[in-house]
Tab-separated table of C-alpha atoms in Angstrom:
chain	number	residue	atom	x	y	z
A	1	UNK	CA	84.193	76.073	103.688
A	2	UNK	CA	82.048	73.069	104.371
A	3	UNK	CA	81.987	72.233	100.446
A	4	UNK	CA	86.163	72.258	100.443
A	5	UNK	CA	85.704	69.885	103.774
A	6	UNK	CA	83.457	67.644	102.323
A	7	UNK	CA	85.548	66.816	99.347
A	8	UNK	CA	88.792	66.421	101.095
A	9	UNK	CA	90.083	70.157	99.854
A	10	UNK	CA	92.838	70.970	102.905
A	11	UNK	CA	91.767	74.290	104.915
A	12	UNK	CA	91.388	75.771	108.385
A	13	UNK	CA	89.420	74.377	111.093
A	14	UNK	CA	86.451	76.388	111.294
A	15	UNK	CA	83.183	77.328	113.001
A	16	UNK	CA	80.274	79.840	112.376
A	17	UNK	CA	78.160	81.990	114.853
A	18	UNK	CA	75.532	84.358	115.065
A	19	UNK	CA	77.033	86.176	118.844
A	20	UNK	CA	79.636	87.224	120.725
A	21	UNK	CA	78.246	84.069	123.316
A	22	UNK	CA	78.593	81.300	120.372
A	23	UNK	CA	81.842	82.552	119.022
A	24	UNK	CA	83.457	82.282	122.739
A	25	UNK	CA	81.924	78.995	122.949
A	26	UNK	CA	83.320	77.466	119.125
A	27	UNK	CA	86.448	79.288	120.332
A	28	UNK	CA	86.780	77.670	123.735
A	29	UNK	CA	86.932	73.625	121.642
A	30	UNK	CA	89.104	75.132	118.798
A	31	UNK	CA	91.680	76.559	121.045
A	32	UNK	CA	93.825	79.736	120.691
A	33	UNK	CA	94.811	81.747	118.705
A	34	UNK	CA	92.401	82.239	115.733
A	35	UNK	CA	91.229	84.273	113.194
A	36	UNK	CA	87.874	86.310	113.085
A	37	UNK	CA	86.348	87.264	110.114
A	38	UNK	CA	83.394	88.949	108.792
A	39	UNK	CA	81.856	86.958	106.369
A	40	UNK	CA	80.376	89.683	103.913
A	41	UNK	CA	83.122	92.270	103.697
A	42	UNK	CA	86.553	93.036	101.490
A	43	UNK	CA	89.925	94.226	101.932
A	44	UNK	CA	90.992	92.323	105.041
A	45	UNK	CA	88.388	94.404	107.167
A	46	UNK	CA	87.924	93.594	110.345
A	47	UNK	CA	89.978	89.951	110.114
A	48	UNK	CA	91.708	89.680	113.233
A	49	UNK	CA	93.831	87.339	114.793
A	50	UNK	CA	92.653	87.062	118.313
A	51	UNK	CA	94.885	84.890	121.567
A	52	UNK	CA	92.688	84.722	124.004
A	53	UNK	CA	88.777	85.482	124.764
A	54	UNK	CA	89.451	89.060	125.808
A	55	UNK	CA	90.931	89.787	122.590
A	56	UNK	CA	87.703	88.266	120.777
A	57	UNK	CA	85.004	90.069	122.541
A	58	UNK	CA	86.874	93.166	121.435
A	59	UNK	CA	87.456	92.272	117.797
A	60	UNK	CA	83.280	91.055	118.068
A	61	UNK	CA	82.793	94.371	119.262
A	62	UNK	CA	84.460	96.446	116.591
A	63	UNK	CA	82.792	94.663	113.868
A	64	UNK	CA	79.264	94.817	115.566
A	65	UNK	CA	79.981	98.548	115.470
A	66	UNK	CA	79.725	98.773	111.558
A	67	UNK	CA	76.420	97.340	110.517
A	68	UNK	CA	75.922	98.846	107.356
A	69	UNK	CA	78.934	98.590	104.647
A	70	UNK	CA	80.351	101.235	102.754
A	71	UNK	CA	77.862	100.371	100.015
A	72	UNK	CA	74.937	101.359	102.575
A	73	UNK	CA	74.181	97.493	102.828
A	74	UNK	CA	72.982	96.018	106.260
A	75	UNK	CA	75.722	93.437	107.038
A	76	UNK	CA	74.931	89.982	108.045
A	77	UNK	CA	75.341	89.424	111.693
A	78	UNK	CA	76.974	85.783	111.071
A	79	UNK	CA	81.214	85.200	112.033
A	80	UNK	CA	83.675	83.554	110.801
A	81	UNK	CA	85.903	82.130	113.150
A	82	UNK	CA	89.318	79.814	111.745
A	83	UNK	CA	92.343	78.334	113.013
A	84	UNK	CA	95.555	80.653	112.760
A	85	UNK	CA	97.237	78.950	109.611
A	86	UNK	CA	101.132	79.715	109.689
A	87	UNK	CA	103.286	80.433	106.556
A	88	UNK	CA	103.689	82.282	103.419
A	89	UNK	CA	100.389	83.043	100.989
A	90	UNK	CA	100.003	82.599	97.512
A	91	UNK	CA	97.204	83.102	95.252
A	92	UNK	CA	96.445	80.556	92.293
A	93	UNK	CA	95.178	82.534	89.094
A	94	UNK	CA	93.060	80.714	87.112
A	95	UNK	CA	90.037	80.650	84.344
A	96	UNK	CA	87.407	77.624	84.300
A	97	UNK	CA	85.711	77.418	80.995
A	98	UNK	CA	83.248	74.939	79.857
A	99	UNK	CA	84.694	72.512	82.828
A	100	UNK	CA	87.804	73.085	82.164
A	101	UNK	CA	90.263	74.852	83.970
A	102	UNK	CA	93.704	76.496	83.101
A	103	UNK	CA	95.590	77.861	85.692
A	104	UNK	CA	97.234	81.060	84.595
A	105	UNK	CA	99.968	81.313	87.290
A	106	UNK	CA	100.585	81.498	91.158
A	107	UNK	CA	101.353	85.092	92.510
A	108	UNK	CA	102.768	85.690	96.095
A	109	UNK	CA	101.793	87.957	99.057
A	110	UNK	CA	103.162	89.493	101.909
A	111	UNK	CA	101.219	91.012	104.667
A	112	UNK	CA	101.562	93.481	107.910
A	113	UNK	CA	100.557	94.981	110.563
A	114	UNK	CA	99.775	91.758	113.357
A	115	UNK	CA	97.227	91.789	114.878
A	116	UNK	CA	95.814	92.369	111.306
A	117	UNK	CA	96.791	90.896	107.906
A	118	UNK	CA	97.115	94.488	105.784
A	119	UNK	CA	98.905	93.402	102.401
A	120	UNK	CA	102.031	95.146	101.479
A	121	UNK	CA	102.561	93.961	98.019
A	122	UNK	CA	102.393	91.258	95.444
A	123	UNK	CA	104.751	89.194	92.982
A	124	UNK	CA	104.013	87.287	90.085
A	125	UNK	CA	105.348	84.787	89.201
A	126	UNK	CA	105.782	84.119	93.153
A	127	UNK	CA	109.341	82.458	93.772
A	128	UNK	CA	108.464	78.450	94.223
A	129	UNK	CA	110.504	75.381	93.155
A	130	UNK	CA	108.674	73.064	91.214
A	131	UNK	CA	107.317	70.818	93.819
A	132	UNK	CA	105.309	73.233	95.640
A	133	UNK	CA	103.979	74.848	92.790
A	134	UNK	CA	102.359	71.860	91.646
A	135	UNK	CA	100.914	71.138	95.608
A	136	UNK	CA	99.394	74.277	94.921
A	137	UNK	CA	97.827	74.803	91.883
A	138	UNK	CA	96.123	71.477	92.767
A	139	UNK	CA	95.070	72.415	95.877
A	140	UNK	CA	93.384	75.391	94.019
A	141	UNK	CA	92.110	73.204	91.362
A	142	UNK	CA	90.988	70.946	93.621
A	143	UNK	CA	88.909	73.518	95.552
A	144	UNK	CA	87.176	75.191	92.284
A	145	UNK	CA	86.398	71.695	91.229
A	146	UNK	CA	84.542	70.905	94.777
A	147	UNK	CA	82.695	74.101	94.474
A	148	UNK	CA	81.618	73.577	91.193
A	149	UNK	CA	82.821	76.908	89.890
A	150	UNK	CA	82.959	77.297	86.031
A	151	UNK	CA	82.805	80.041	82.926
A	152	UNK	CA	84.695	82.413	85.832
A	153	UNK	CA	88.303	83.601	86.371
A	154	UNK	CA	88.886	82.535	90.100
A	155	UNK	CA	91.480	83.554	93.084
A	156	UNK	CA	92.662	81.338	95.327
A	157	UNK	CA	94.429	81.808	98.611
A	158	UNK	CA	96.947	79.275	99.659
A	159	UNK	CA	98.893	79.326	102.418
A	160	UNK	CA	101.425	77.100	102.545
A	161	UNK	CA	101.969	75.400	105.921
A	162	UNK	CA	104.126	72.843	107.646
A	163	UNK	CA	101.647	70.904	107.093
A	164	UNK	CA	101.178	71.673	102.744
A	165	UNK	CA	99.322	74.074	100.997
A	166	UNK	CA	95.706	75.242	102.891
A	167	UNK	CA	93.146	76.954	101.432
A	168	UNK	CA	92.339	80.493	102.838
A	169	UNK	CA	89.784	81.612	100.313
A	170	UNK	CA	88.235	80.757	96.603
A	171	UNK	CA	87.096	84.132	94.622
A	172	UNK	CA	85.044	83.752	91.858
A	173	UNK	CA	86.374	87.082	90.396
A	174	UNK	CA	89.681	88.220	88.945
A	175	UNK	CA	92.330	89.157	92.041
A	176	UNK	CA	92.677	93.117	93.405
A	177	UNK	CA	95.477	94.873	94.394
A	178	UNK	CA	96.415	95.353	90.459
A	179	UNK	CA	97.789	91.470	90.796
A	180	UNK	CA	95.626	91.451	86.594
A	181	UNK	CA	98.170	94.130	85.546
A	182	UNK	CA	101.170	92.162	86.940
A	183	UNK	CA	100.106	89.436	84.934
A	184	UNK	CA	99.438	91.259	82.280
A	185	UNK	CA	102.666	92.830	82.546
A	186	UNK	CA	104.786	89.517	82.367
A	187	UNK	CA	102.780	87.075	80.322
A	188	UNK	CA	100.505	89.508	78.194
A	189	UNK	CA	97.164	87.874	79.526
A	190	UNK	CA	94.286	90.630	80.096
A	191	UNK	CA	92.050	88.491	82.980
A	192	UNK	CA	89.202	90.868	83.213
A	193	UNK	CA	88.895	90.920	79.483
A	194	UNK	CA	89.015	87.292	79.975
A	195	UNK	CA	86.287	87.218	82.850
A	196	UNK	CA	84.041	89.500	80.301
A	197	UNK	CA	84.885	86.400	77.578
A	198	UNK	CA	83.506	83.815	79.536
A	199	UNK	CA	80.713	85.642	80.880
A	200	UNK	CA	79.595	86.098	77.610
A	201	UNK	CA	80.195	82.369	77.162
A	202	UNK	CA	82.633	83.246	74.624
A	203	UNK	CA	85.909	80.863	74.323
A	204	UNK	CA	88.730	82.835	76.298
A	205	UNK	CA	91.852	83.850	75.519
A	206	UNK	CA	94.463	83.093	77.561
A	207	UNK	CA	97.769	82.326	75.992
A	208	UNK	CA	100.756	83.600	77.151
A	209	UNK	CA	103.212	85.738	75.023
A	210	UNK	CA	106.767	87.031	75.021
A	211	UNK	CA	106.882	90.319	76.808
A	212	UNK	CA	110.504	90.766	78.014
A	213	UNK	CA	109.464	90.819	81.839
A	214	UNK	CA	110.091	87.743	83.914
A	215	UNK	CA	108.501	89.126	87.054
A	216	UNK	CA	106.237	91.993	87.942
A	217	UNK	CA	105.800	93.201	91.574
A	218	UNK	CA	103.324	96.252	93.714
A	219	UNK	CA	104.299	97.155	96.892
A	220	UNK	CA	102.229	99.575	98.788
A	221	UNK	CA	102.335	102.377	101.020
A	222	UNK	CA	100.765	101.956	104.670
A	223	UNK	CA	100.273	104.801	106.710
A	224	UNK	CA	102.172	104.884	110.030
A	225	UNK	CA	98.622	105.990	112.162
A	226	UNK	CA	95.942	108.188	111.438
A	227	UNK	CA	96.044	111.729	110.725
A	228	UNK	CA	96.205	114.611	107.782
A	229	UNK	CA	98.828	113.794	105.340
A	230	UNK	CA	100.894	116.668	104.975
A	231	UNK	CA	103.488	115.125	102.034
A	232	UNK	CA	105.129	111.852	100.869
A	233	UNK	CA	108.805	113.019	100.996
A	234	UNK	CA	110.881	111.104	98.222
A	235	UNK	CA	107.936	110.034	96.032
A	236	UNK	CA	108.419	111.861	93.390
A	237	UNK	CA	112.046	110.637	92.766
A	238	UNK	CA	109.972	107.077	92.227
A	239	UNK	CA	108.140	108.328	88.967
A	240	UNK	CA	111.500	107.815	87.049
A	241	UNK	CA	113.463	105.238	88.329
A	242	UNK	CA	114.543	102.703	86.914
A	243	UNK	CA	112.214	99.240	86.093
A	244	UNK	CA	108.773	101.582	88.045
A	245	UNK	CA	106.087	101.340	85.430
A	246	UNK	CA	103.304	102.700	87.841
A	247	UNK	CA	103.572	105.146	91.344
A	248	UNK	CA	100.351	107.228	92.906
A	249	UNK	CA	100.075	108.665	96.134
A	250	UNK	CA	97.995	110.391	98.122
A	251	UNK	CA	97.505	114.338	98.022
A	252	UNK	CA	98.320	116.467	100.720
A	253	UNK	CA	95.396	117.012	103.119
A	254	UNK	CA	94.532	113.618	102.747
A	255	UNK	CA	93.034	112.191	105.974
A	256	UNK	CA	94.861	108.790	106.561
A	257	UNK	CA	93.298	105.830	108.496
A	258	UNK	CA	94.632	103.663	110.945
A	259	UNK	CA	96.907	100.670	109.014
A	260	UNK	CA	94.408	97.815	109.449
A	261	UNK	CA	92.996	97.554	106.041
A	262	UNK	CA	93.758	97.203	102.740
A	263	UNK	CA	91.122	100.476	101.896
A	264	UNK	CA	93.709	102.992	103.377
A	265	UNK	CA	97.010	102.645	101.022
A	266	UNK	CA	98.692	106.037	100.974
A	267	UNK	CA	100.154	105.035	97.696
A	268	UNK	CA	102.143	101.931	96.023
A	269	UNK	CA	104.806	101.700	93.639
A	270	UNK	CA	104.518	99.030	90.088
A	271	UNK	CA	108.380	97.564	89.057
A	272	UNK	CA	109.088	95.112	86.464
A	273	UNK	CA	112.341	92.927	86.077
A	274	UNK	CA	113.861	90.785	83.292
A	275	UNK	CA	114.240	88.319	86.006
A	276	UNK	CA	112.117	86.175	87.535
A	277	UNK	CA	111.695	86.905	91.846
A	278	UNK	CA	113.768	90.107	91.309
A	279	UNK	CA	111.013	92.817	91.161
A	280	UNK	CA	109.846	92.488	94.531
A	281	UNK	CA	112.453	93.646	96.228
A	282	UNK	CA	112.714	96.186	93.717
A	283	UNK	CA	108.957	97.399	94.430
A	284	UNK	CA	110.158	96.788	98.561
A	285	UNK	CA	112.584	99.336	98.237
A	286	UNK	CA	111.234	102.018	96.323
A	287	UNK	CA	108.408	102.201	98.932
A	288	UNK	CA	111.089	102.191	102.135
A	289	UNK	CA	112.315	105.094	100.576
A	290	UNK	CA	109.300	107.270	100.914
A	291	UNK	CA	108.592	109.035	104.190
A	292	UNK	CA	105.693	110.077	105.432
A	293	UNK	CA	105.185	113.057	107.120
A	294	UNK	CA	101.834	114.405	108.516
A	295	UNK	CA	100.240	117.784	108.932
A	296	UNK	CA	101.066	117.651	112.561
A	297	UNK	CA	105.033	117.251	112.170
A	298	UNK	CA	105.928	119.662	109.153
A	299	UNK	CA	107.358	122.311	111.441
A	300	UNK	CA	110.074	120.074	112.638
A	301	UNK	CA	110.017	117.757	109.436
């Protein structure tokens, strides 16, 4: 973050502590609302938007309750706090080689679940006319540039404000959430074979072919509350529709987590389309169809 200030990149306003004391004080001169995040964890856990100082202490709280990650890591006790930014996300695929980057395409996100930002699915290519696309791929360029990044495939989250494209974070790693195979799916590009290319400093490739599919979308399944799965009625129906090239779900018995994470999916749906911005709500759909029903409902279910 201070590297993208320095050089001019456009982000968040942001501030770092070490306690619950220092991140009411940064919050107090930033103003309300904001967005706390751990800095040395994955998935969206534990980012929070918080409105008012009560609302921080508790989100402080919850994350000072899980020192060790799930790798059996002690975390770092530093926080991220940031300005609320306001509009759609993208992410800016790219691979920097020798100095040089290409960008491989711009995917788009939607998330759920306020006061946490859970992601429900993914697009690629994302919908964007011509003007913004090019704000943001050089905003992203831009960004790995400043931090010097190179020989890596990188992420970058966008959103794009009132105010033009922001940068929400730079991954030096090929995007999750299956976003690779929707790439792969529509332009033929394999970007963790290409991240193993350039890690072995060998020259990457990246080219795009024909493949039929002009977009590629994943929607996922997030679980209503916590409890023992007892069945996802309707999946199955999925499997062979029309366009759905991937569907998984969780087994019955399956002990589902509250919906503030990206770690507790009960299952997401894959659906290509000839046409480009049609397969999301394709992917949307399939997934509204499901119903879940837990352990503790399947006599009246």
């Amino acid at each position: 973050s201070f590297a993208l200030r320095d050089a001019g990149v456009p982000g968040p306003a942001f501030a770092l502590a070490e306690s619950t004391s220092g991140l009411l004080e940064a919050a107090e001169v930033m103003g309300y609302p904001l967005v706390l995040k751990p800095v040395d964890l994955c998935a969206g856990m534990f980012v929070r938007e918080v409105a008012d100082p009560d609302q921080l202490r508790a989100a402080a709280r919850d994350l000072a309750g899980f020192p060790v990650n799930a790798r059996g890591q002690r975390r770092s006790s530093t926080v991220l706090l940031e300005e609320l930014l306001t509009g759609p996300e993208v992410s800016v695929e790219a691979v920097t080689a020798r100095g040089r980057t290409t960008v491989i395409g711009v995917t788009d996100k939607s998330t759920a679940g306020h006061p946490w930002f859970v992601e429900t699915g993914h697009m690629f290519p994302a919908e964007l006319d011509e003007p913004t696309r090019r704000d943001v791929v050089a905003t992203a360029v831009g960004a790995i540039e400043a931090l010097g990044l190179d020989n890596t495939v990188t992420h970058t989250e966008i959103k794009l404000t009132s105010g033009g494209p922001r940068v929400v974070e730079v991954n030096p790693r090929p995007a999750g959430n299956q976003i690779t195979e929707l790439i792969r799916l529509v332009t033929g590009i394999d970007l963790p074979g290409v991240h193993a290319q350039v890690a072995l400093g060998d020259t990457p490739s990246a080219d795009a072919v024909p493949t039929g599919t002009g977009s590629a979308a994943i929607s996922f399944l997030l679980p209503p509350r916590a409890g023992q799965l007892h069945e996802i009625r309707g999946a199955d129906a999925i499997a062979g529709a029309d366009g759905v090239v991937d569907s998984s779900w969780k087994p019955q018995g399956h002990h589902a987590g509250a919906p503030t994470s990206n770690n507790n999916y009960l299952g997401h749906v894959v659906v290509t389309d000839p046409r480009p911005g049609a397969a999301r709500a394709r992917a949307d759909e399939a997934i509204a169809s499901v119903e879940v029903v837990y352990a503790d409902e399947r006599v009246s279910a």
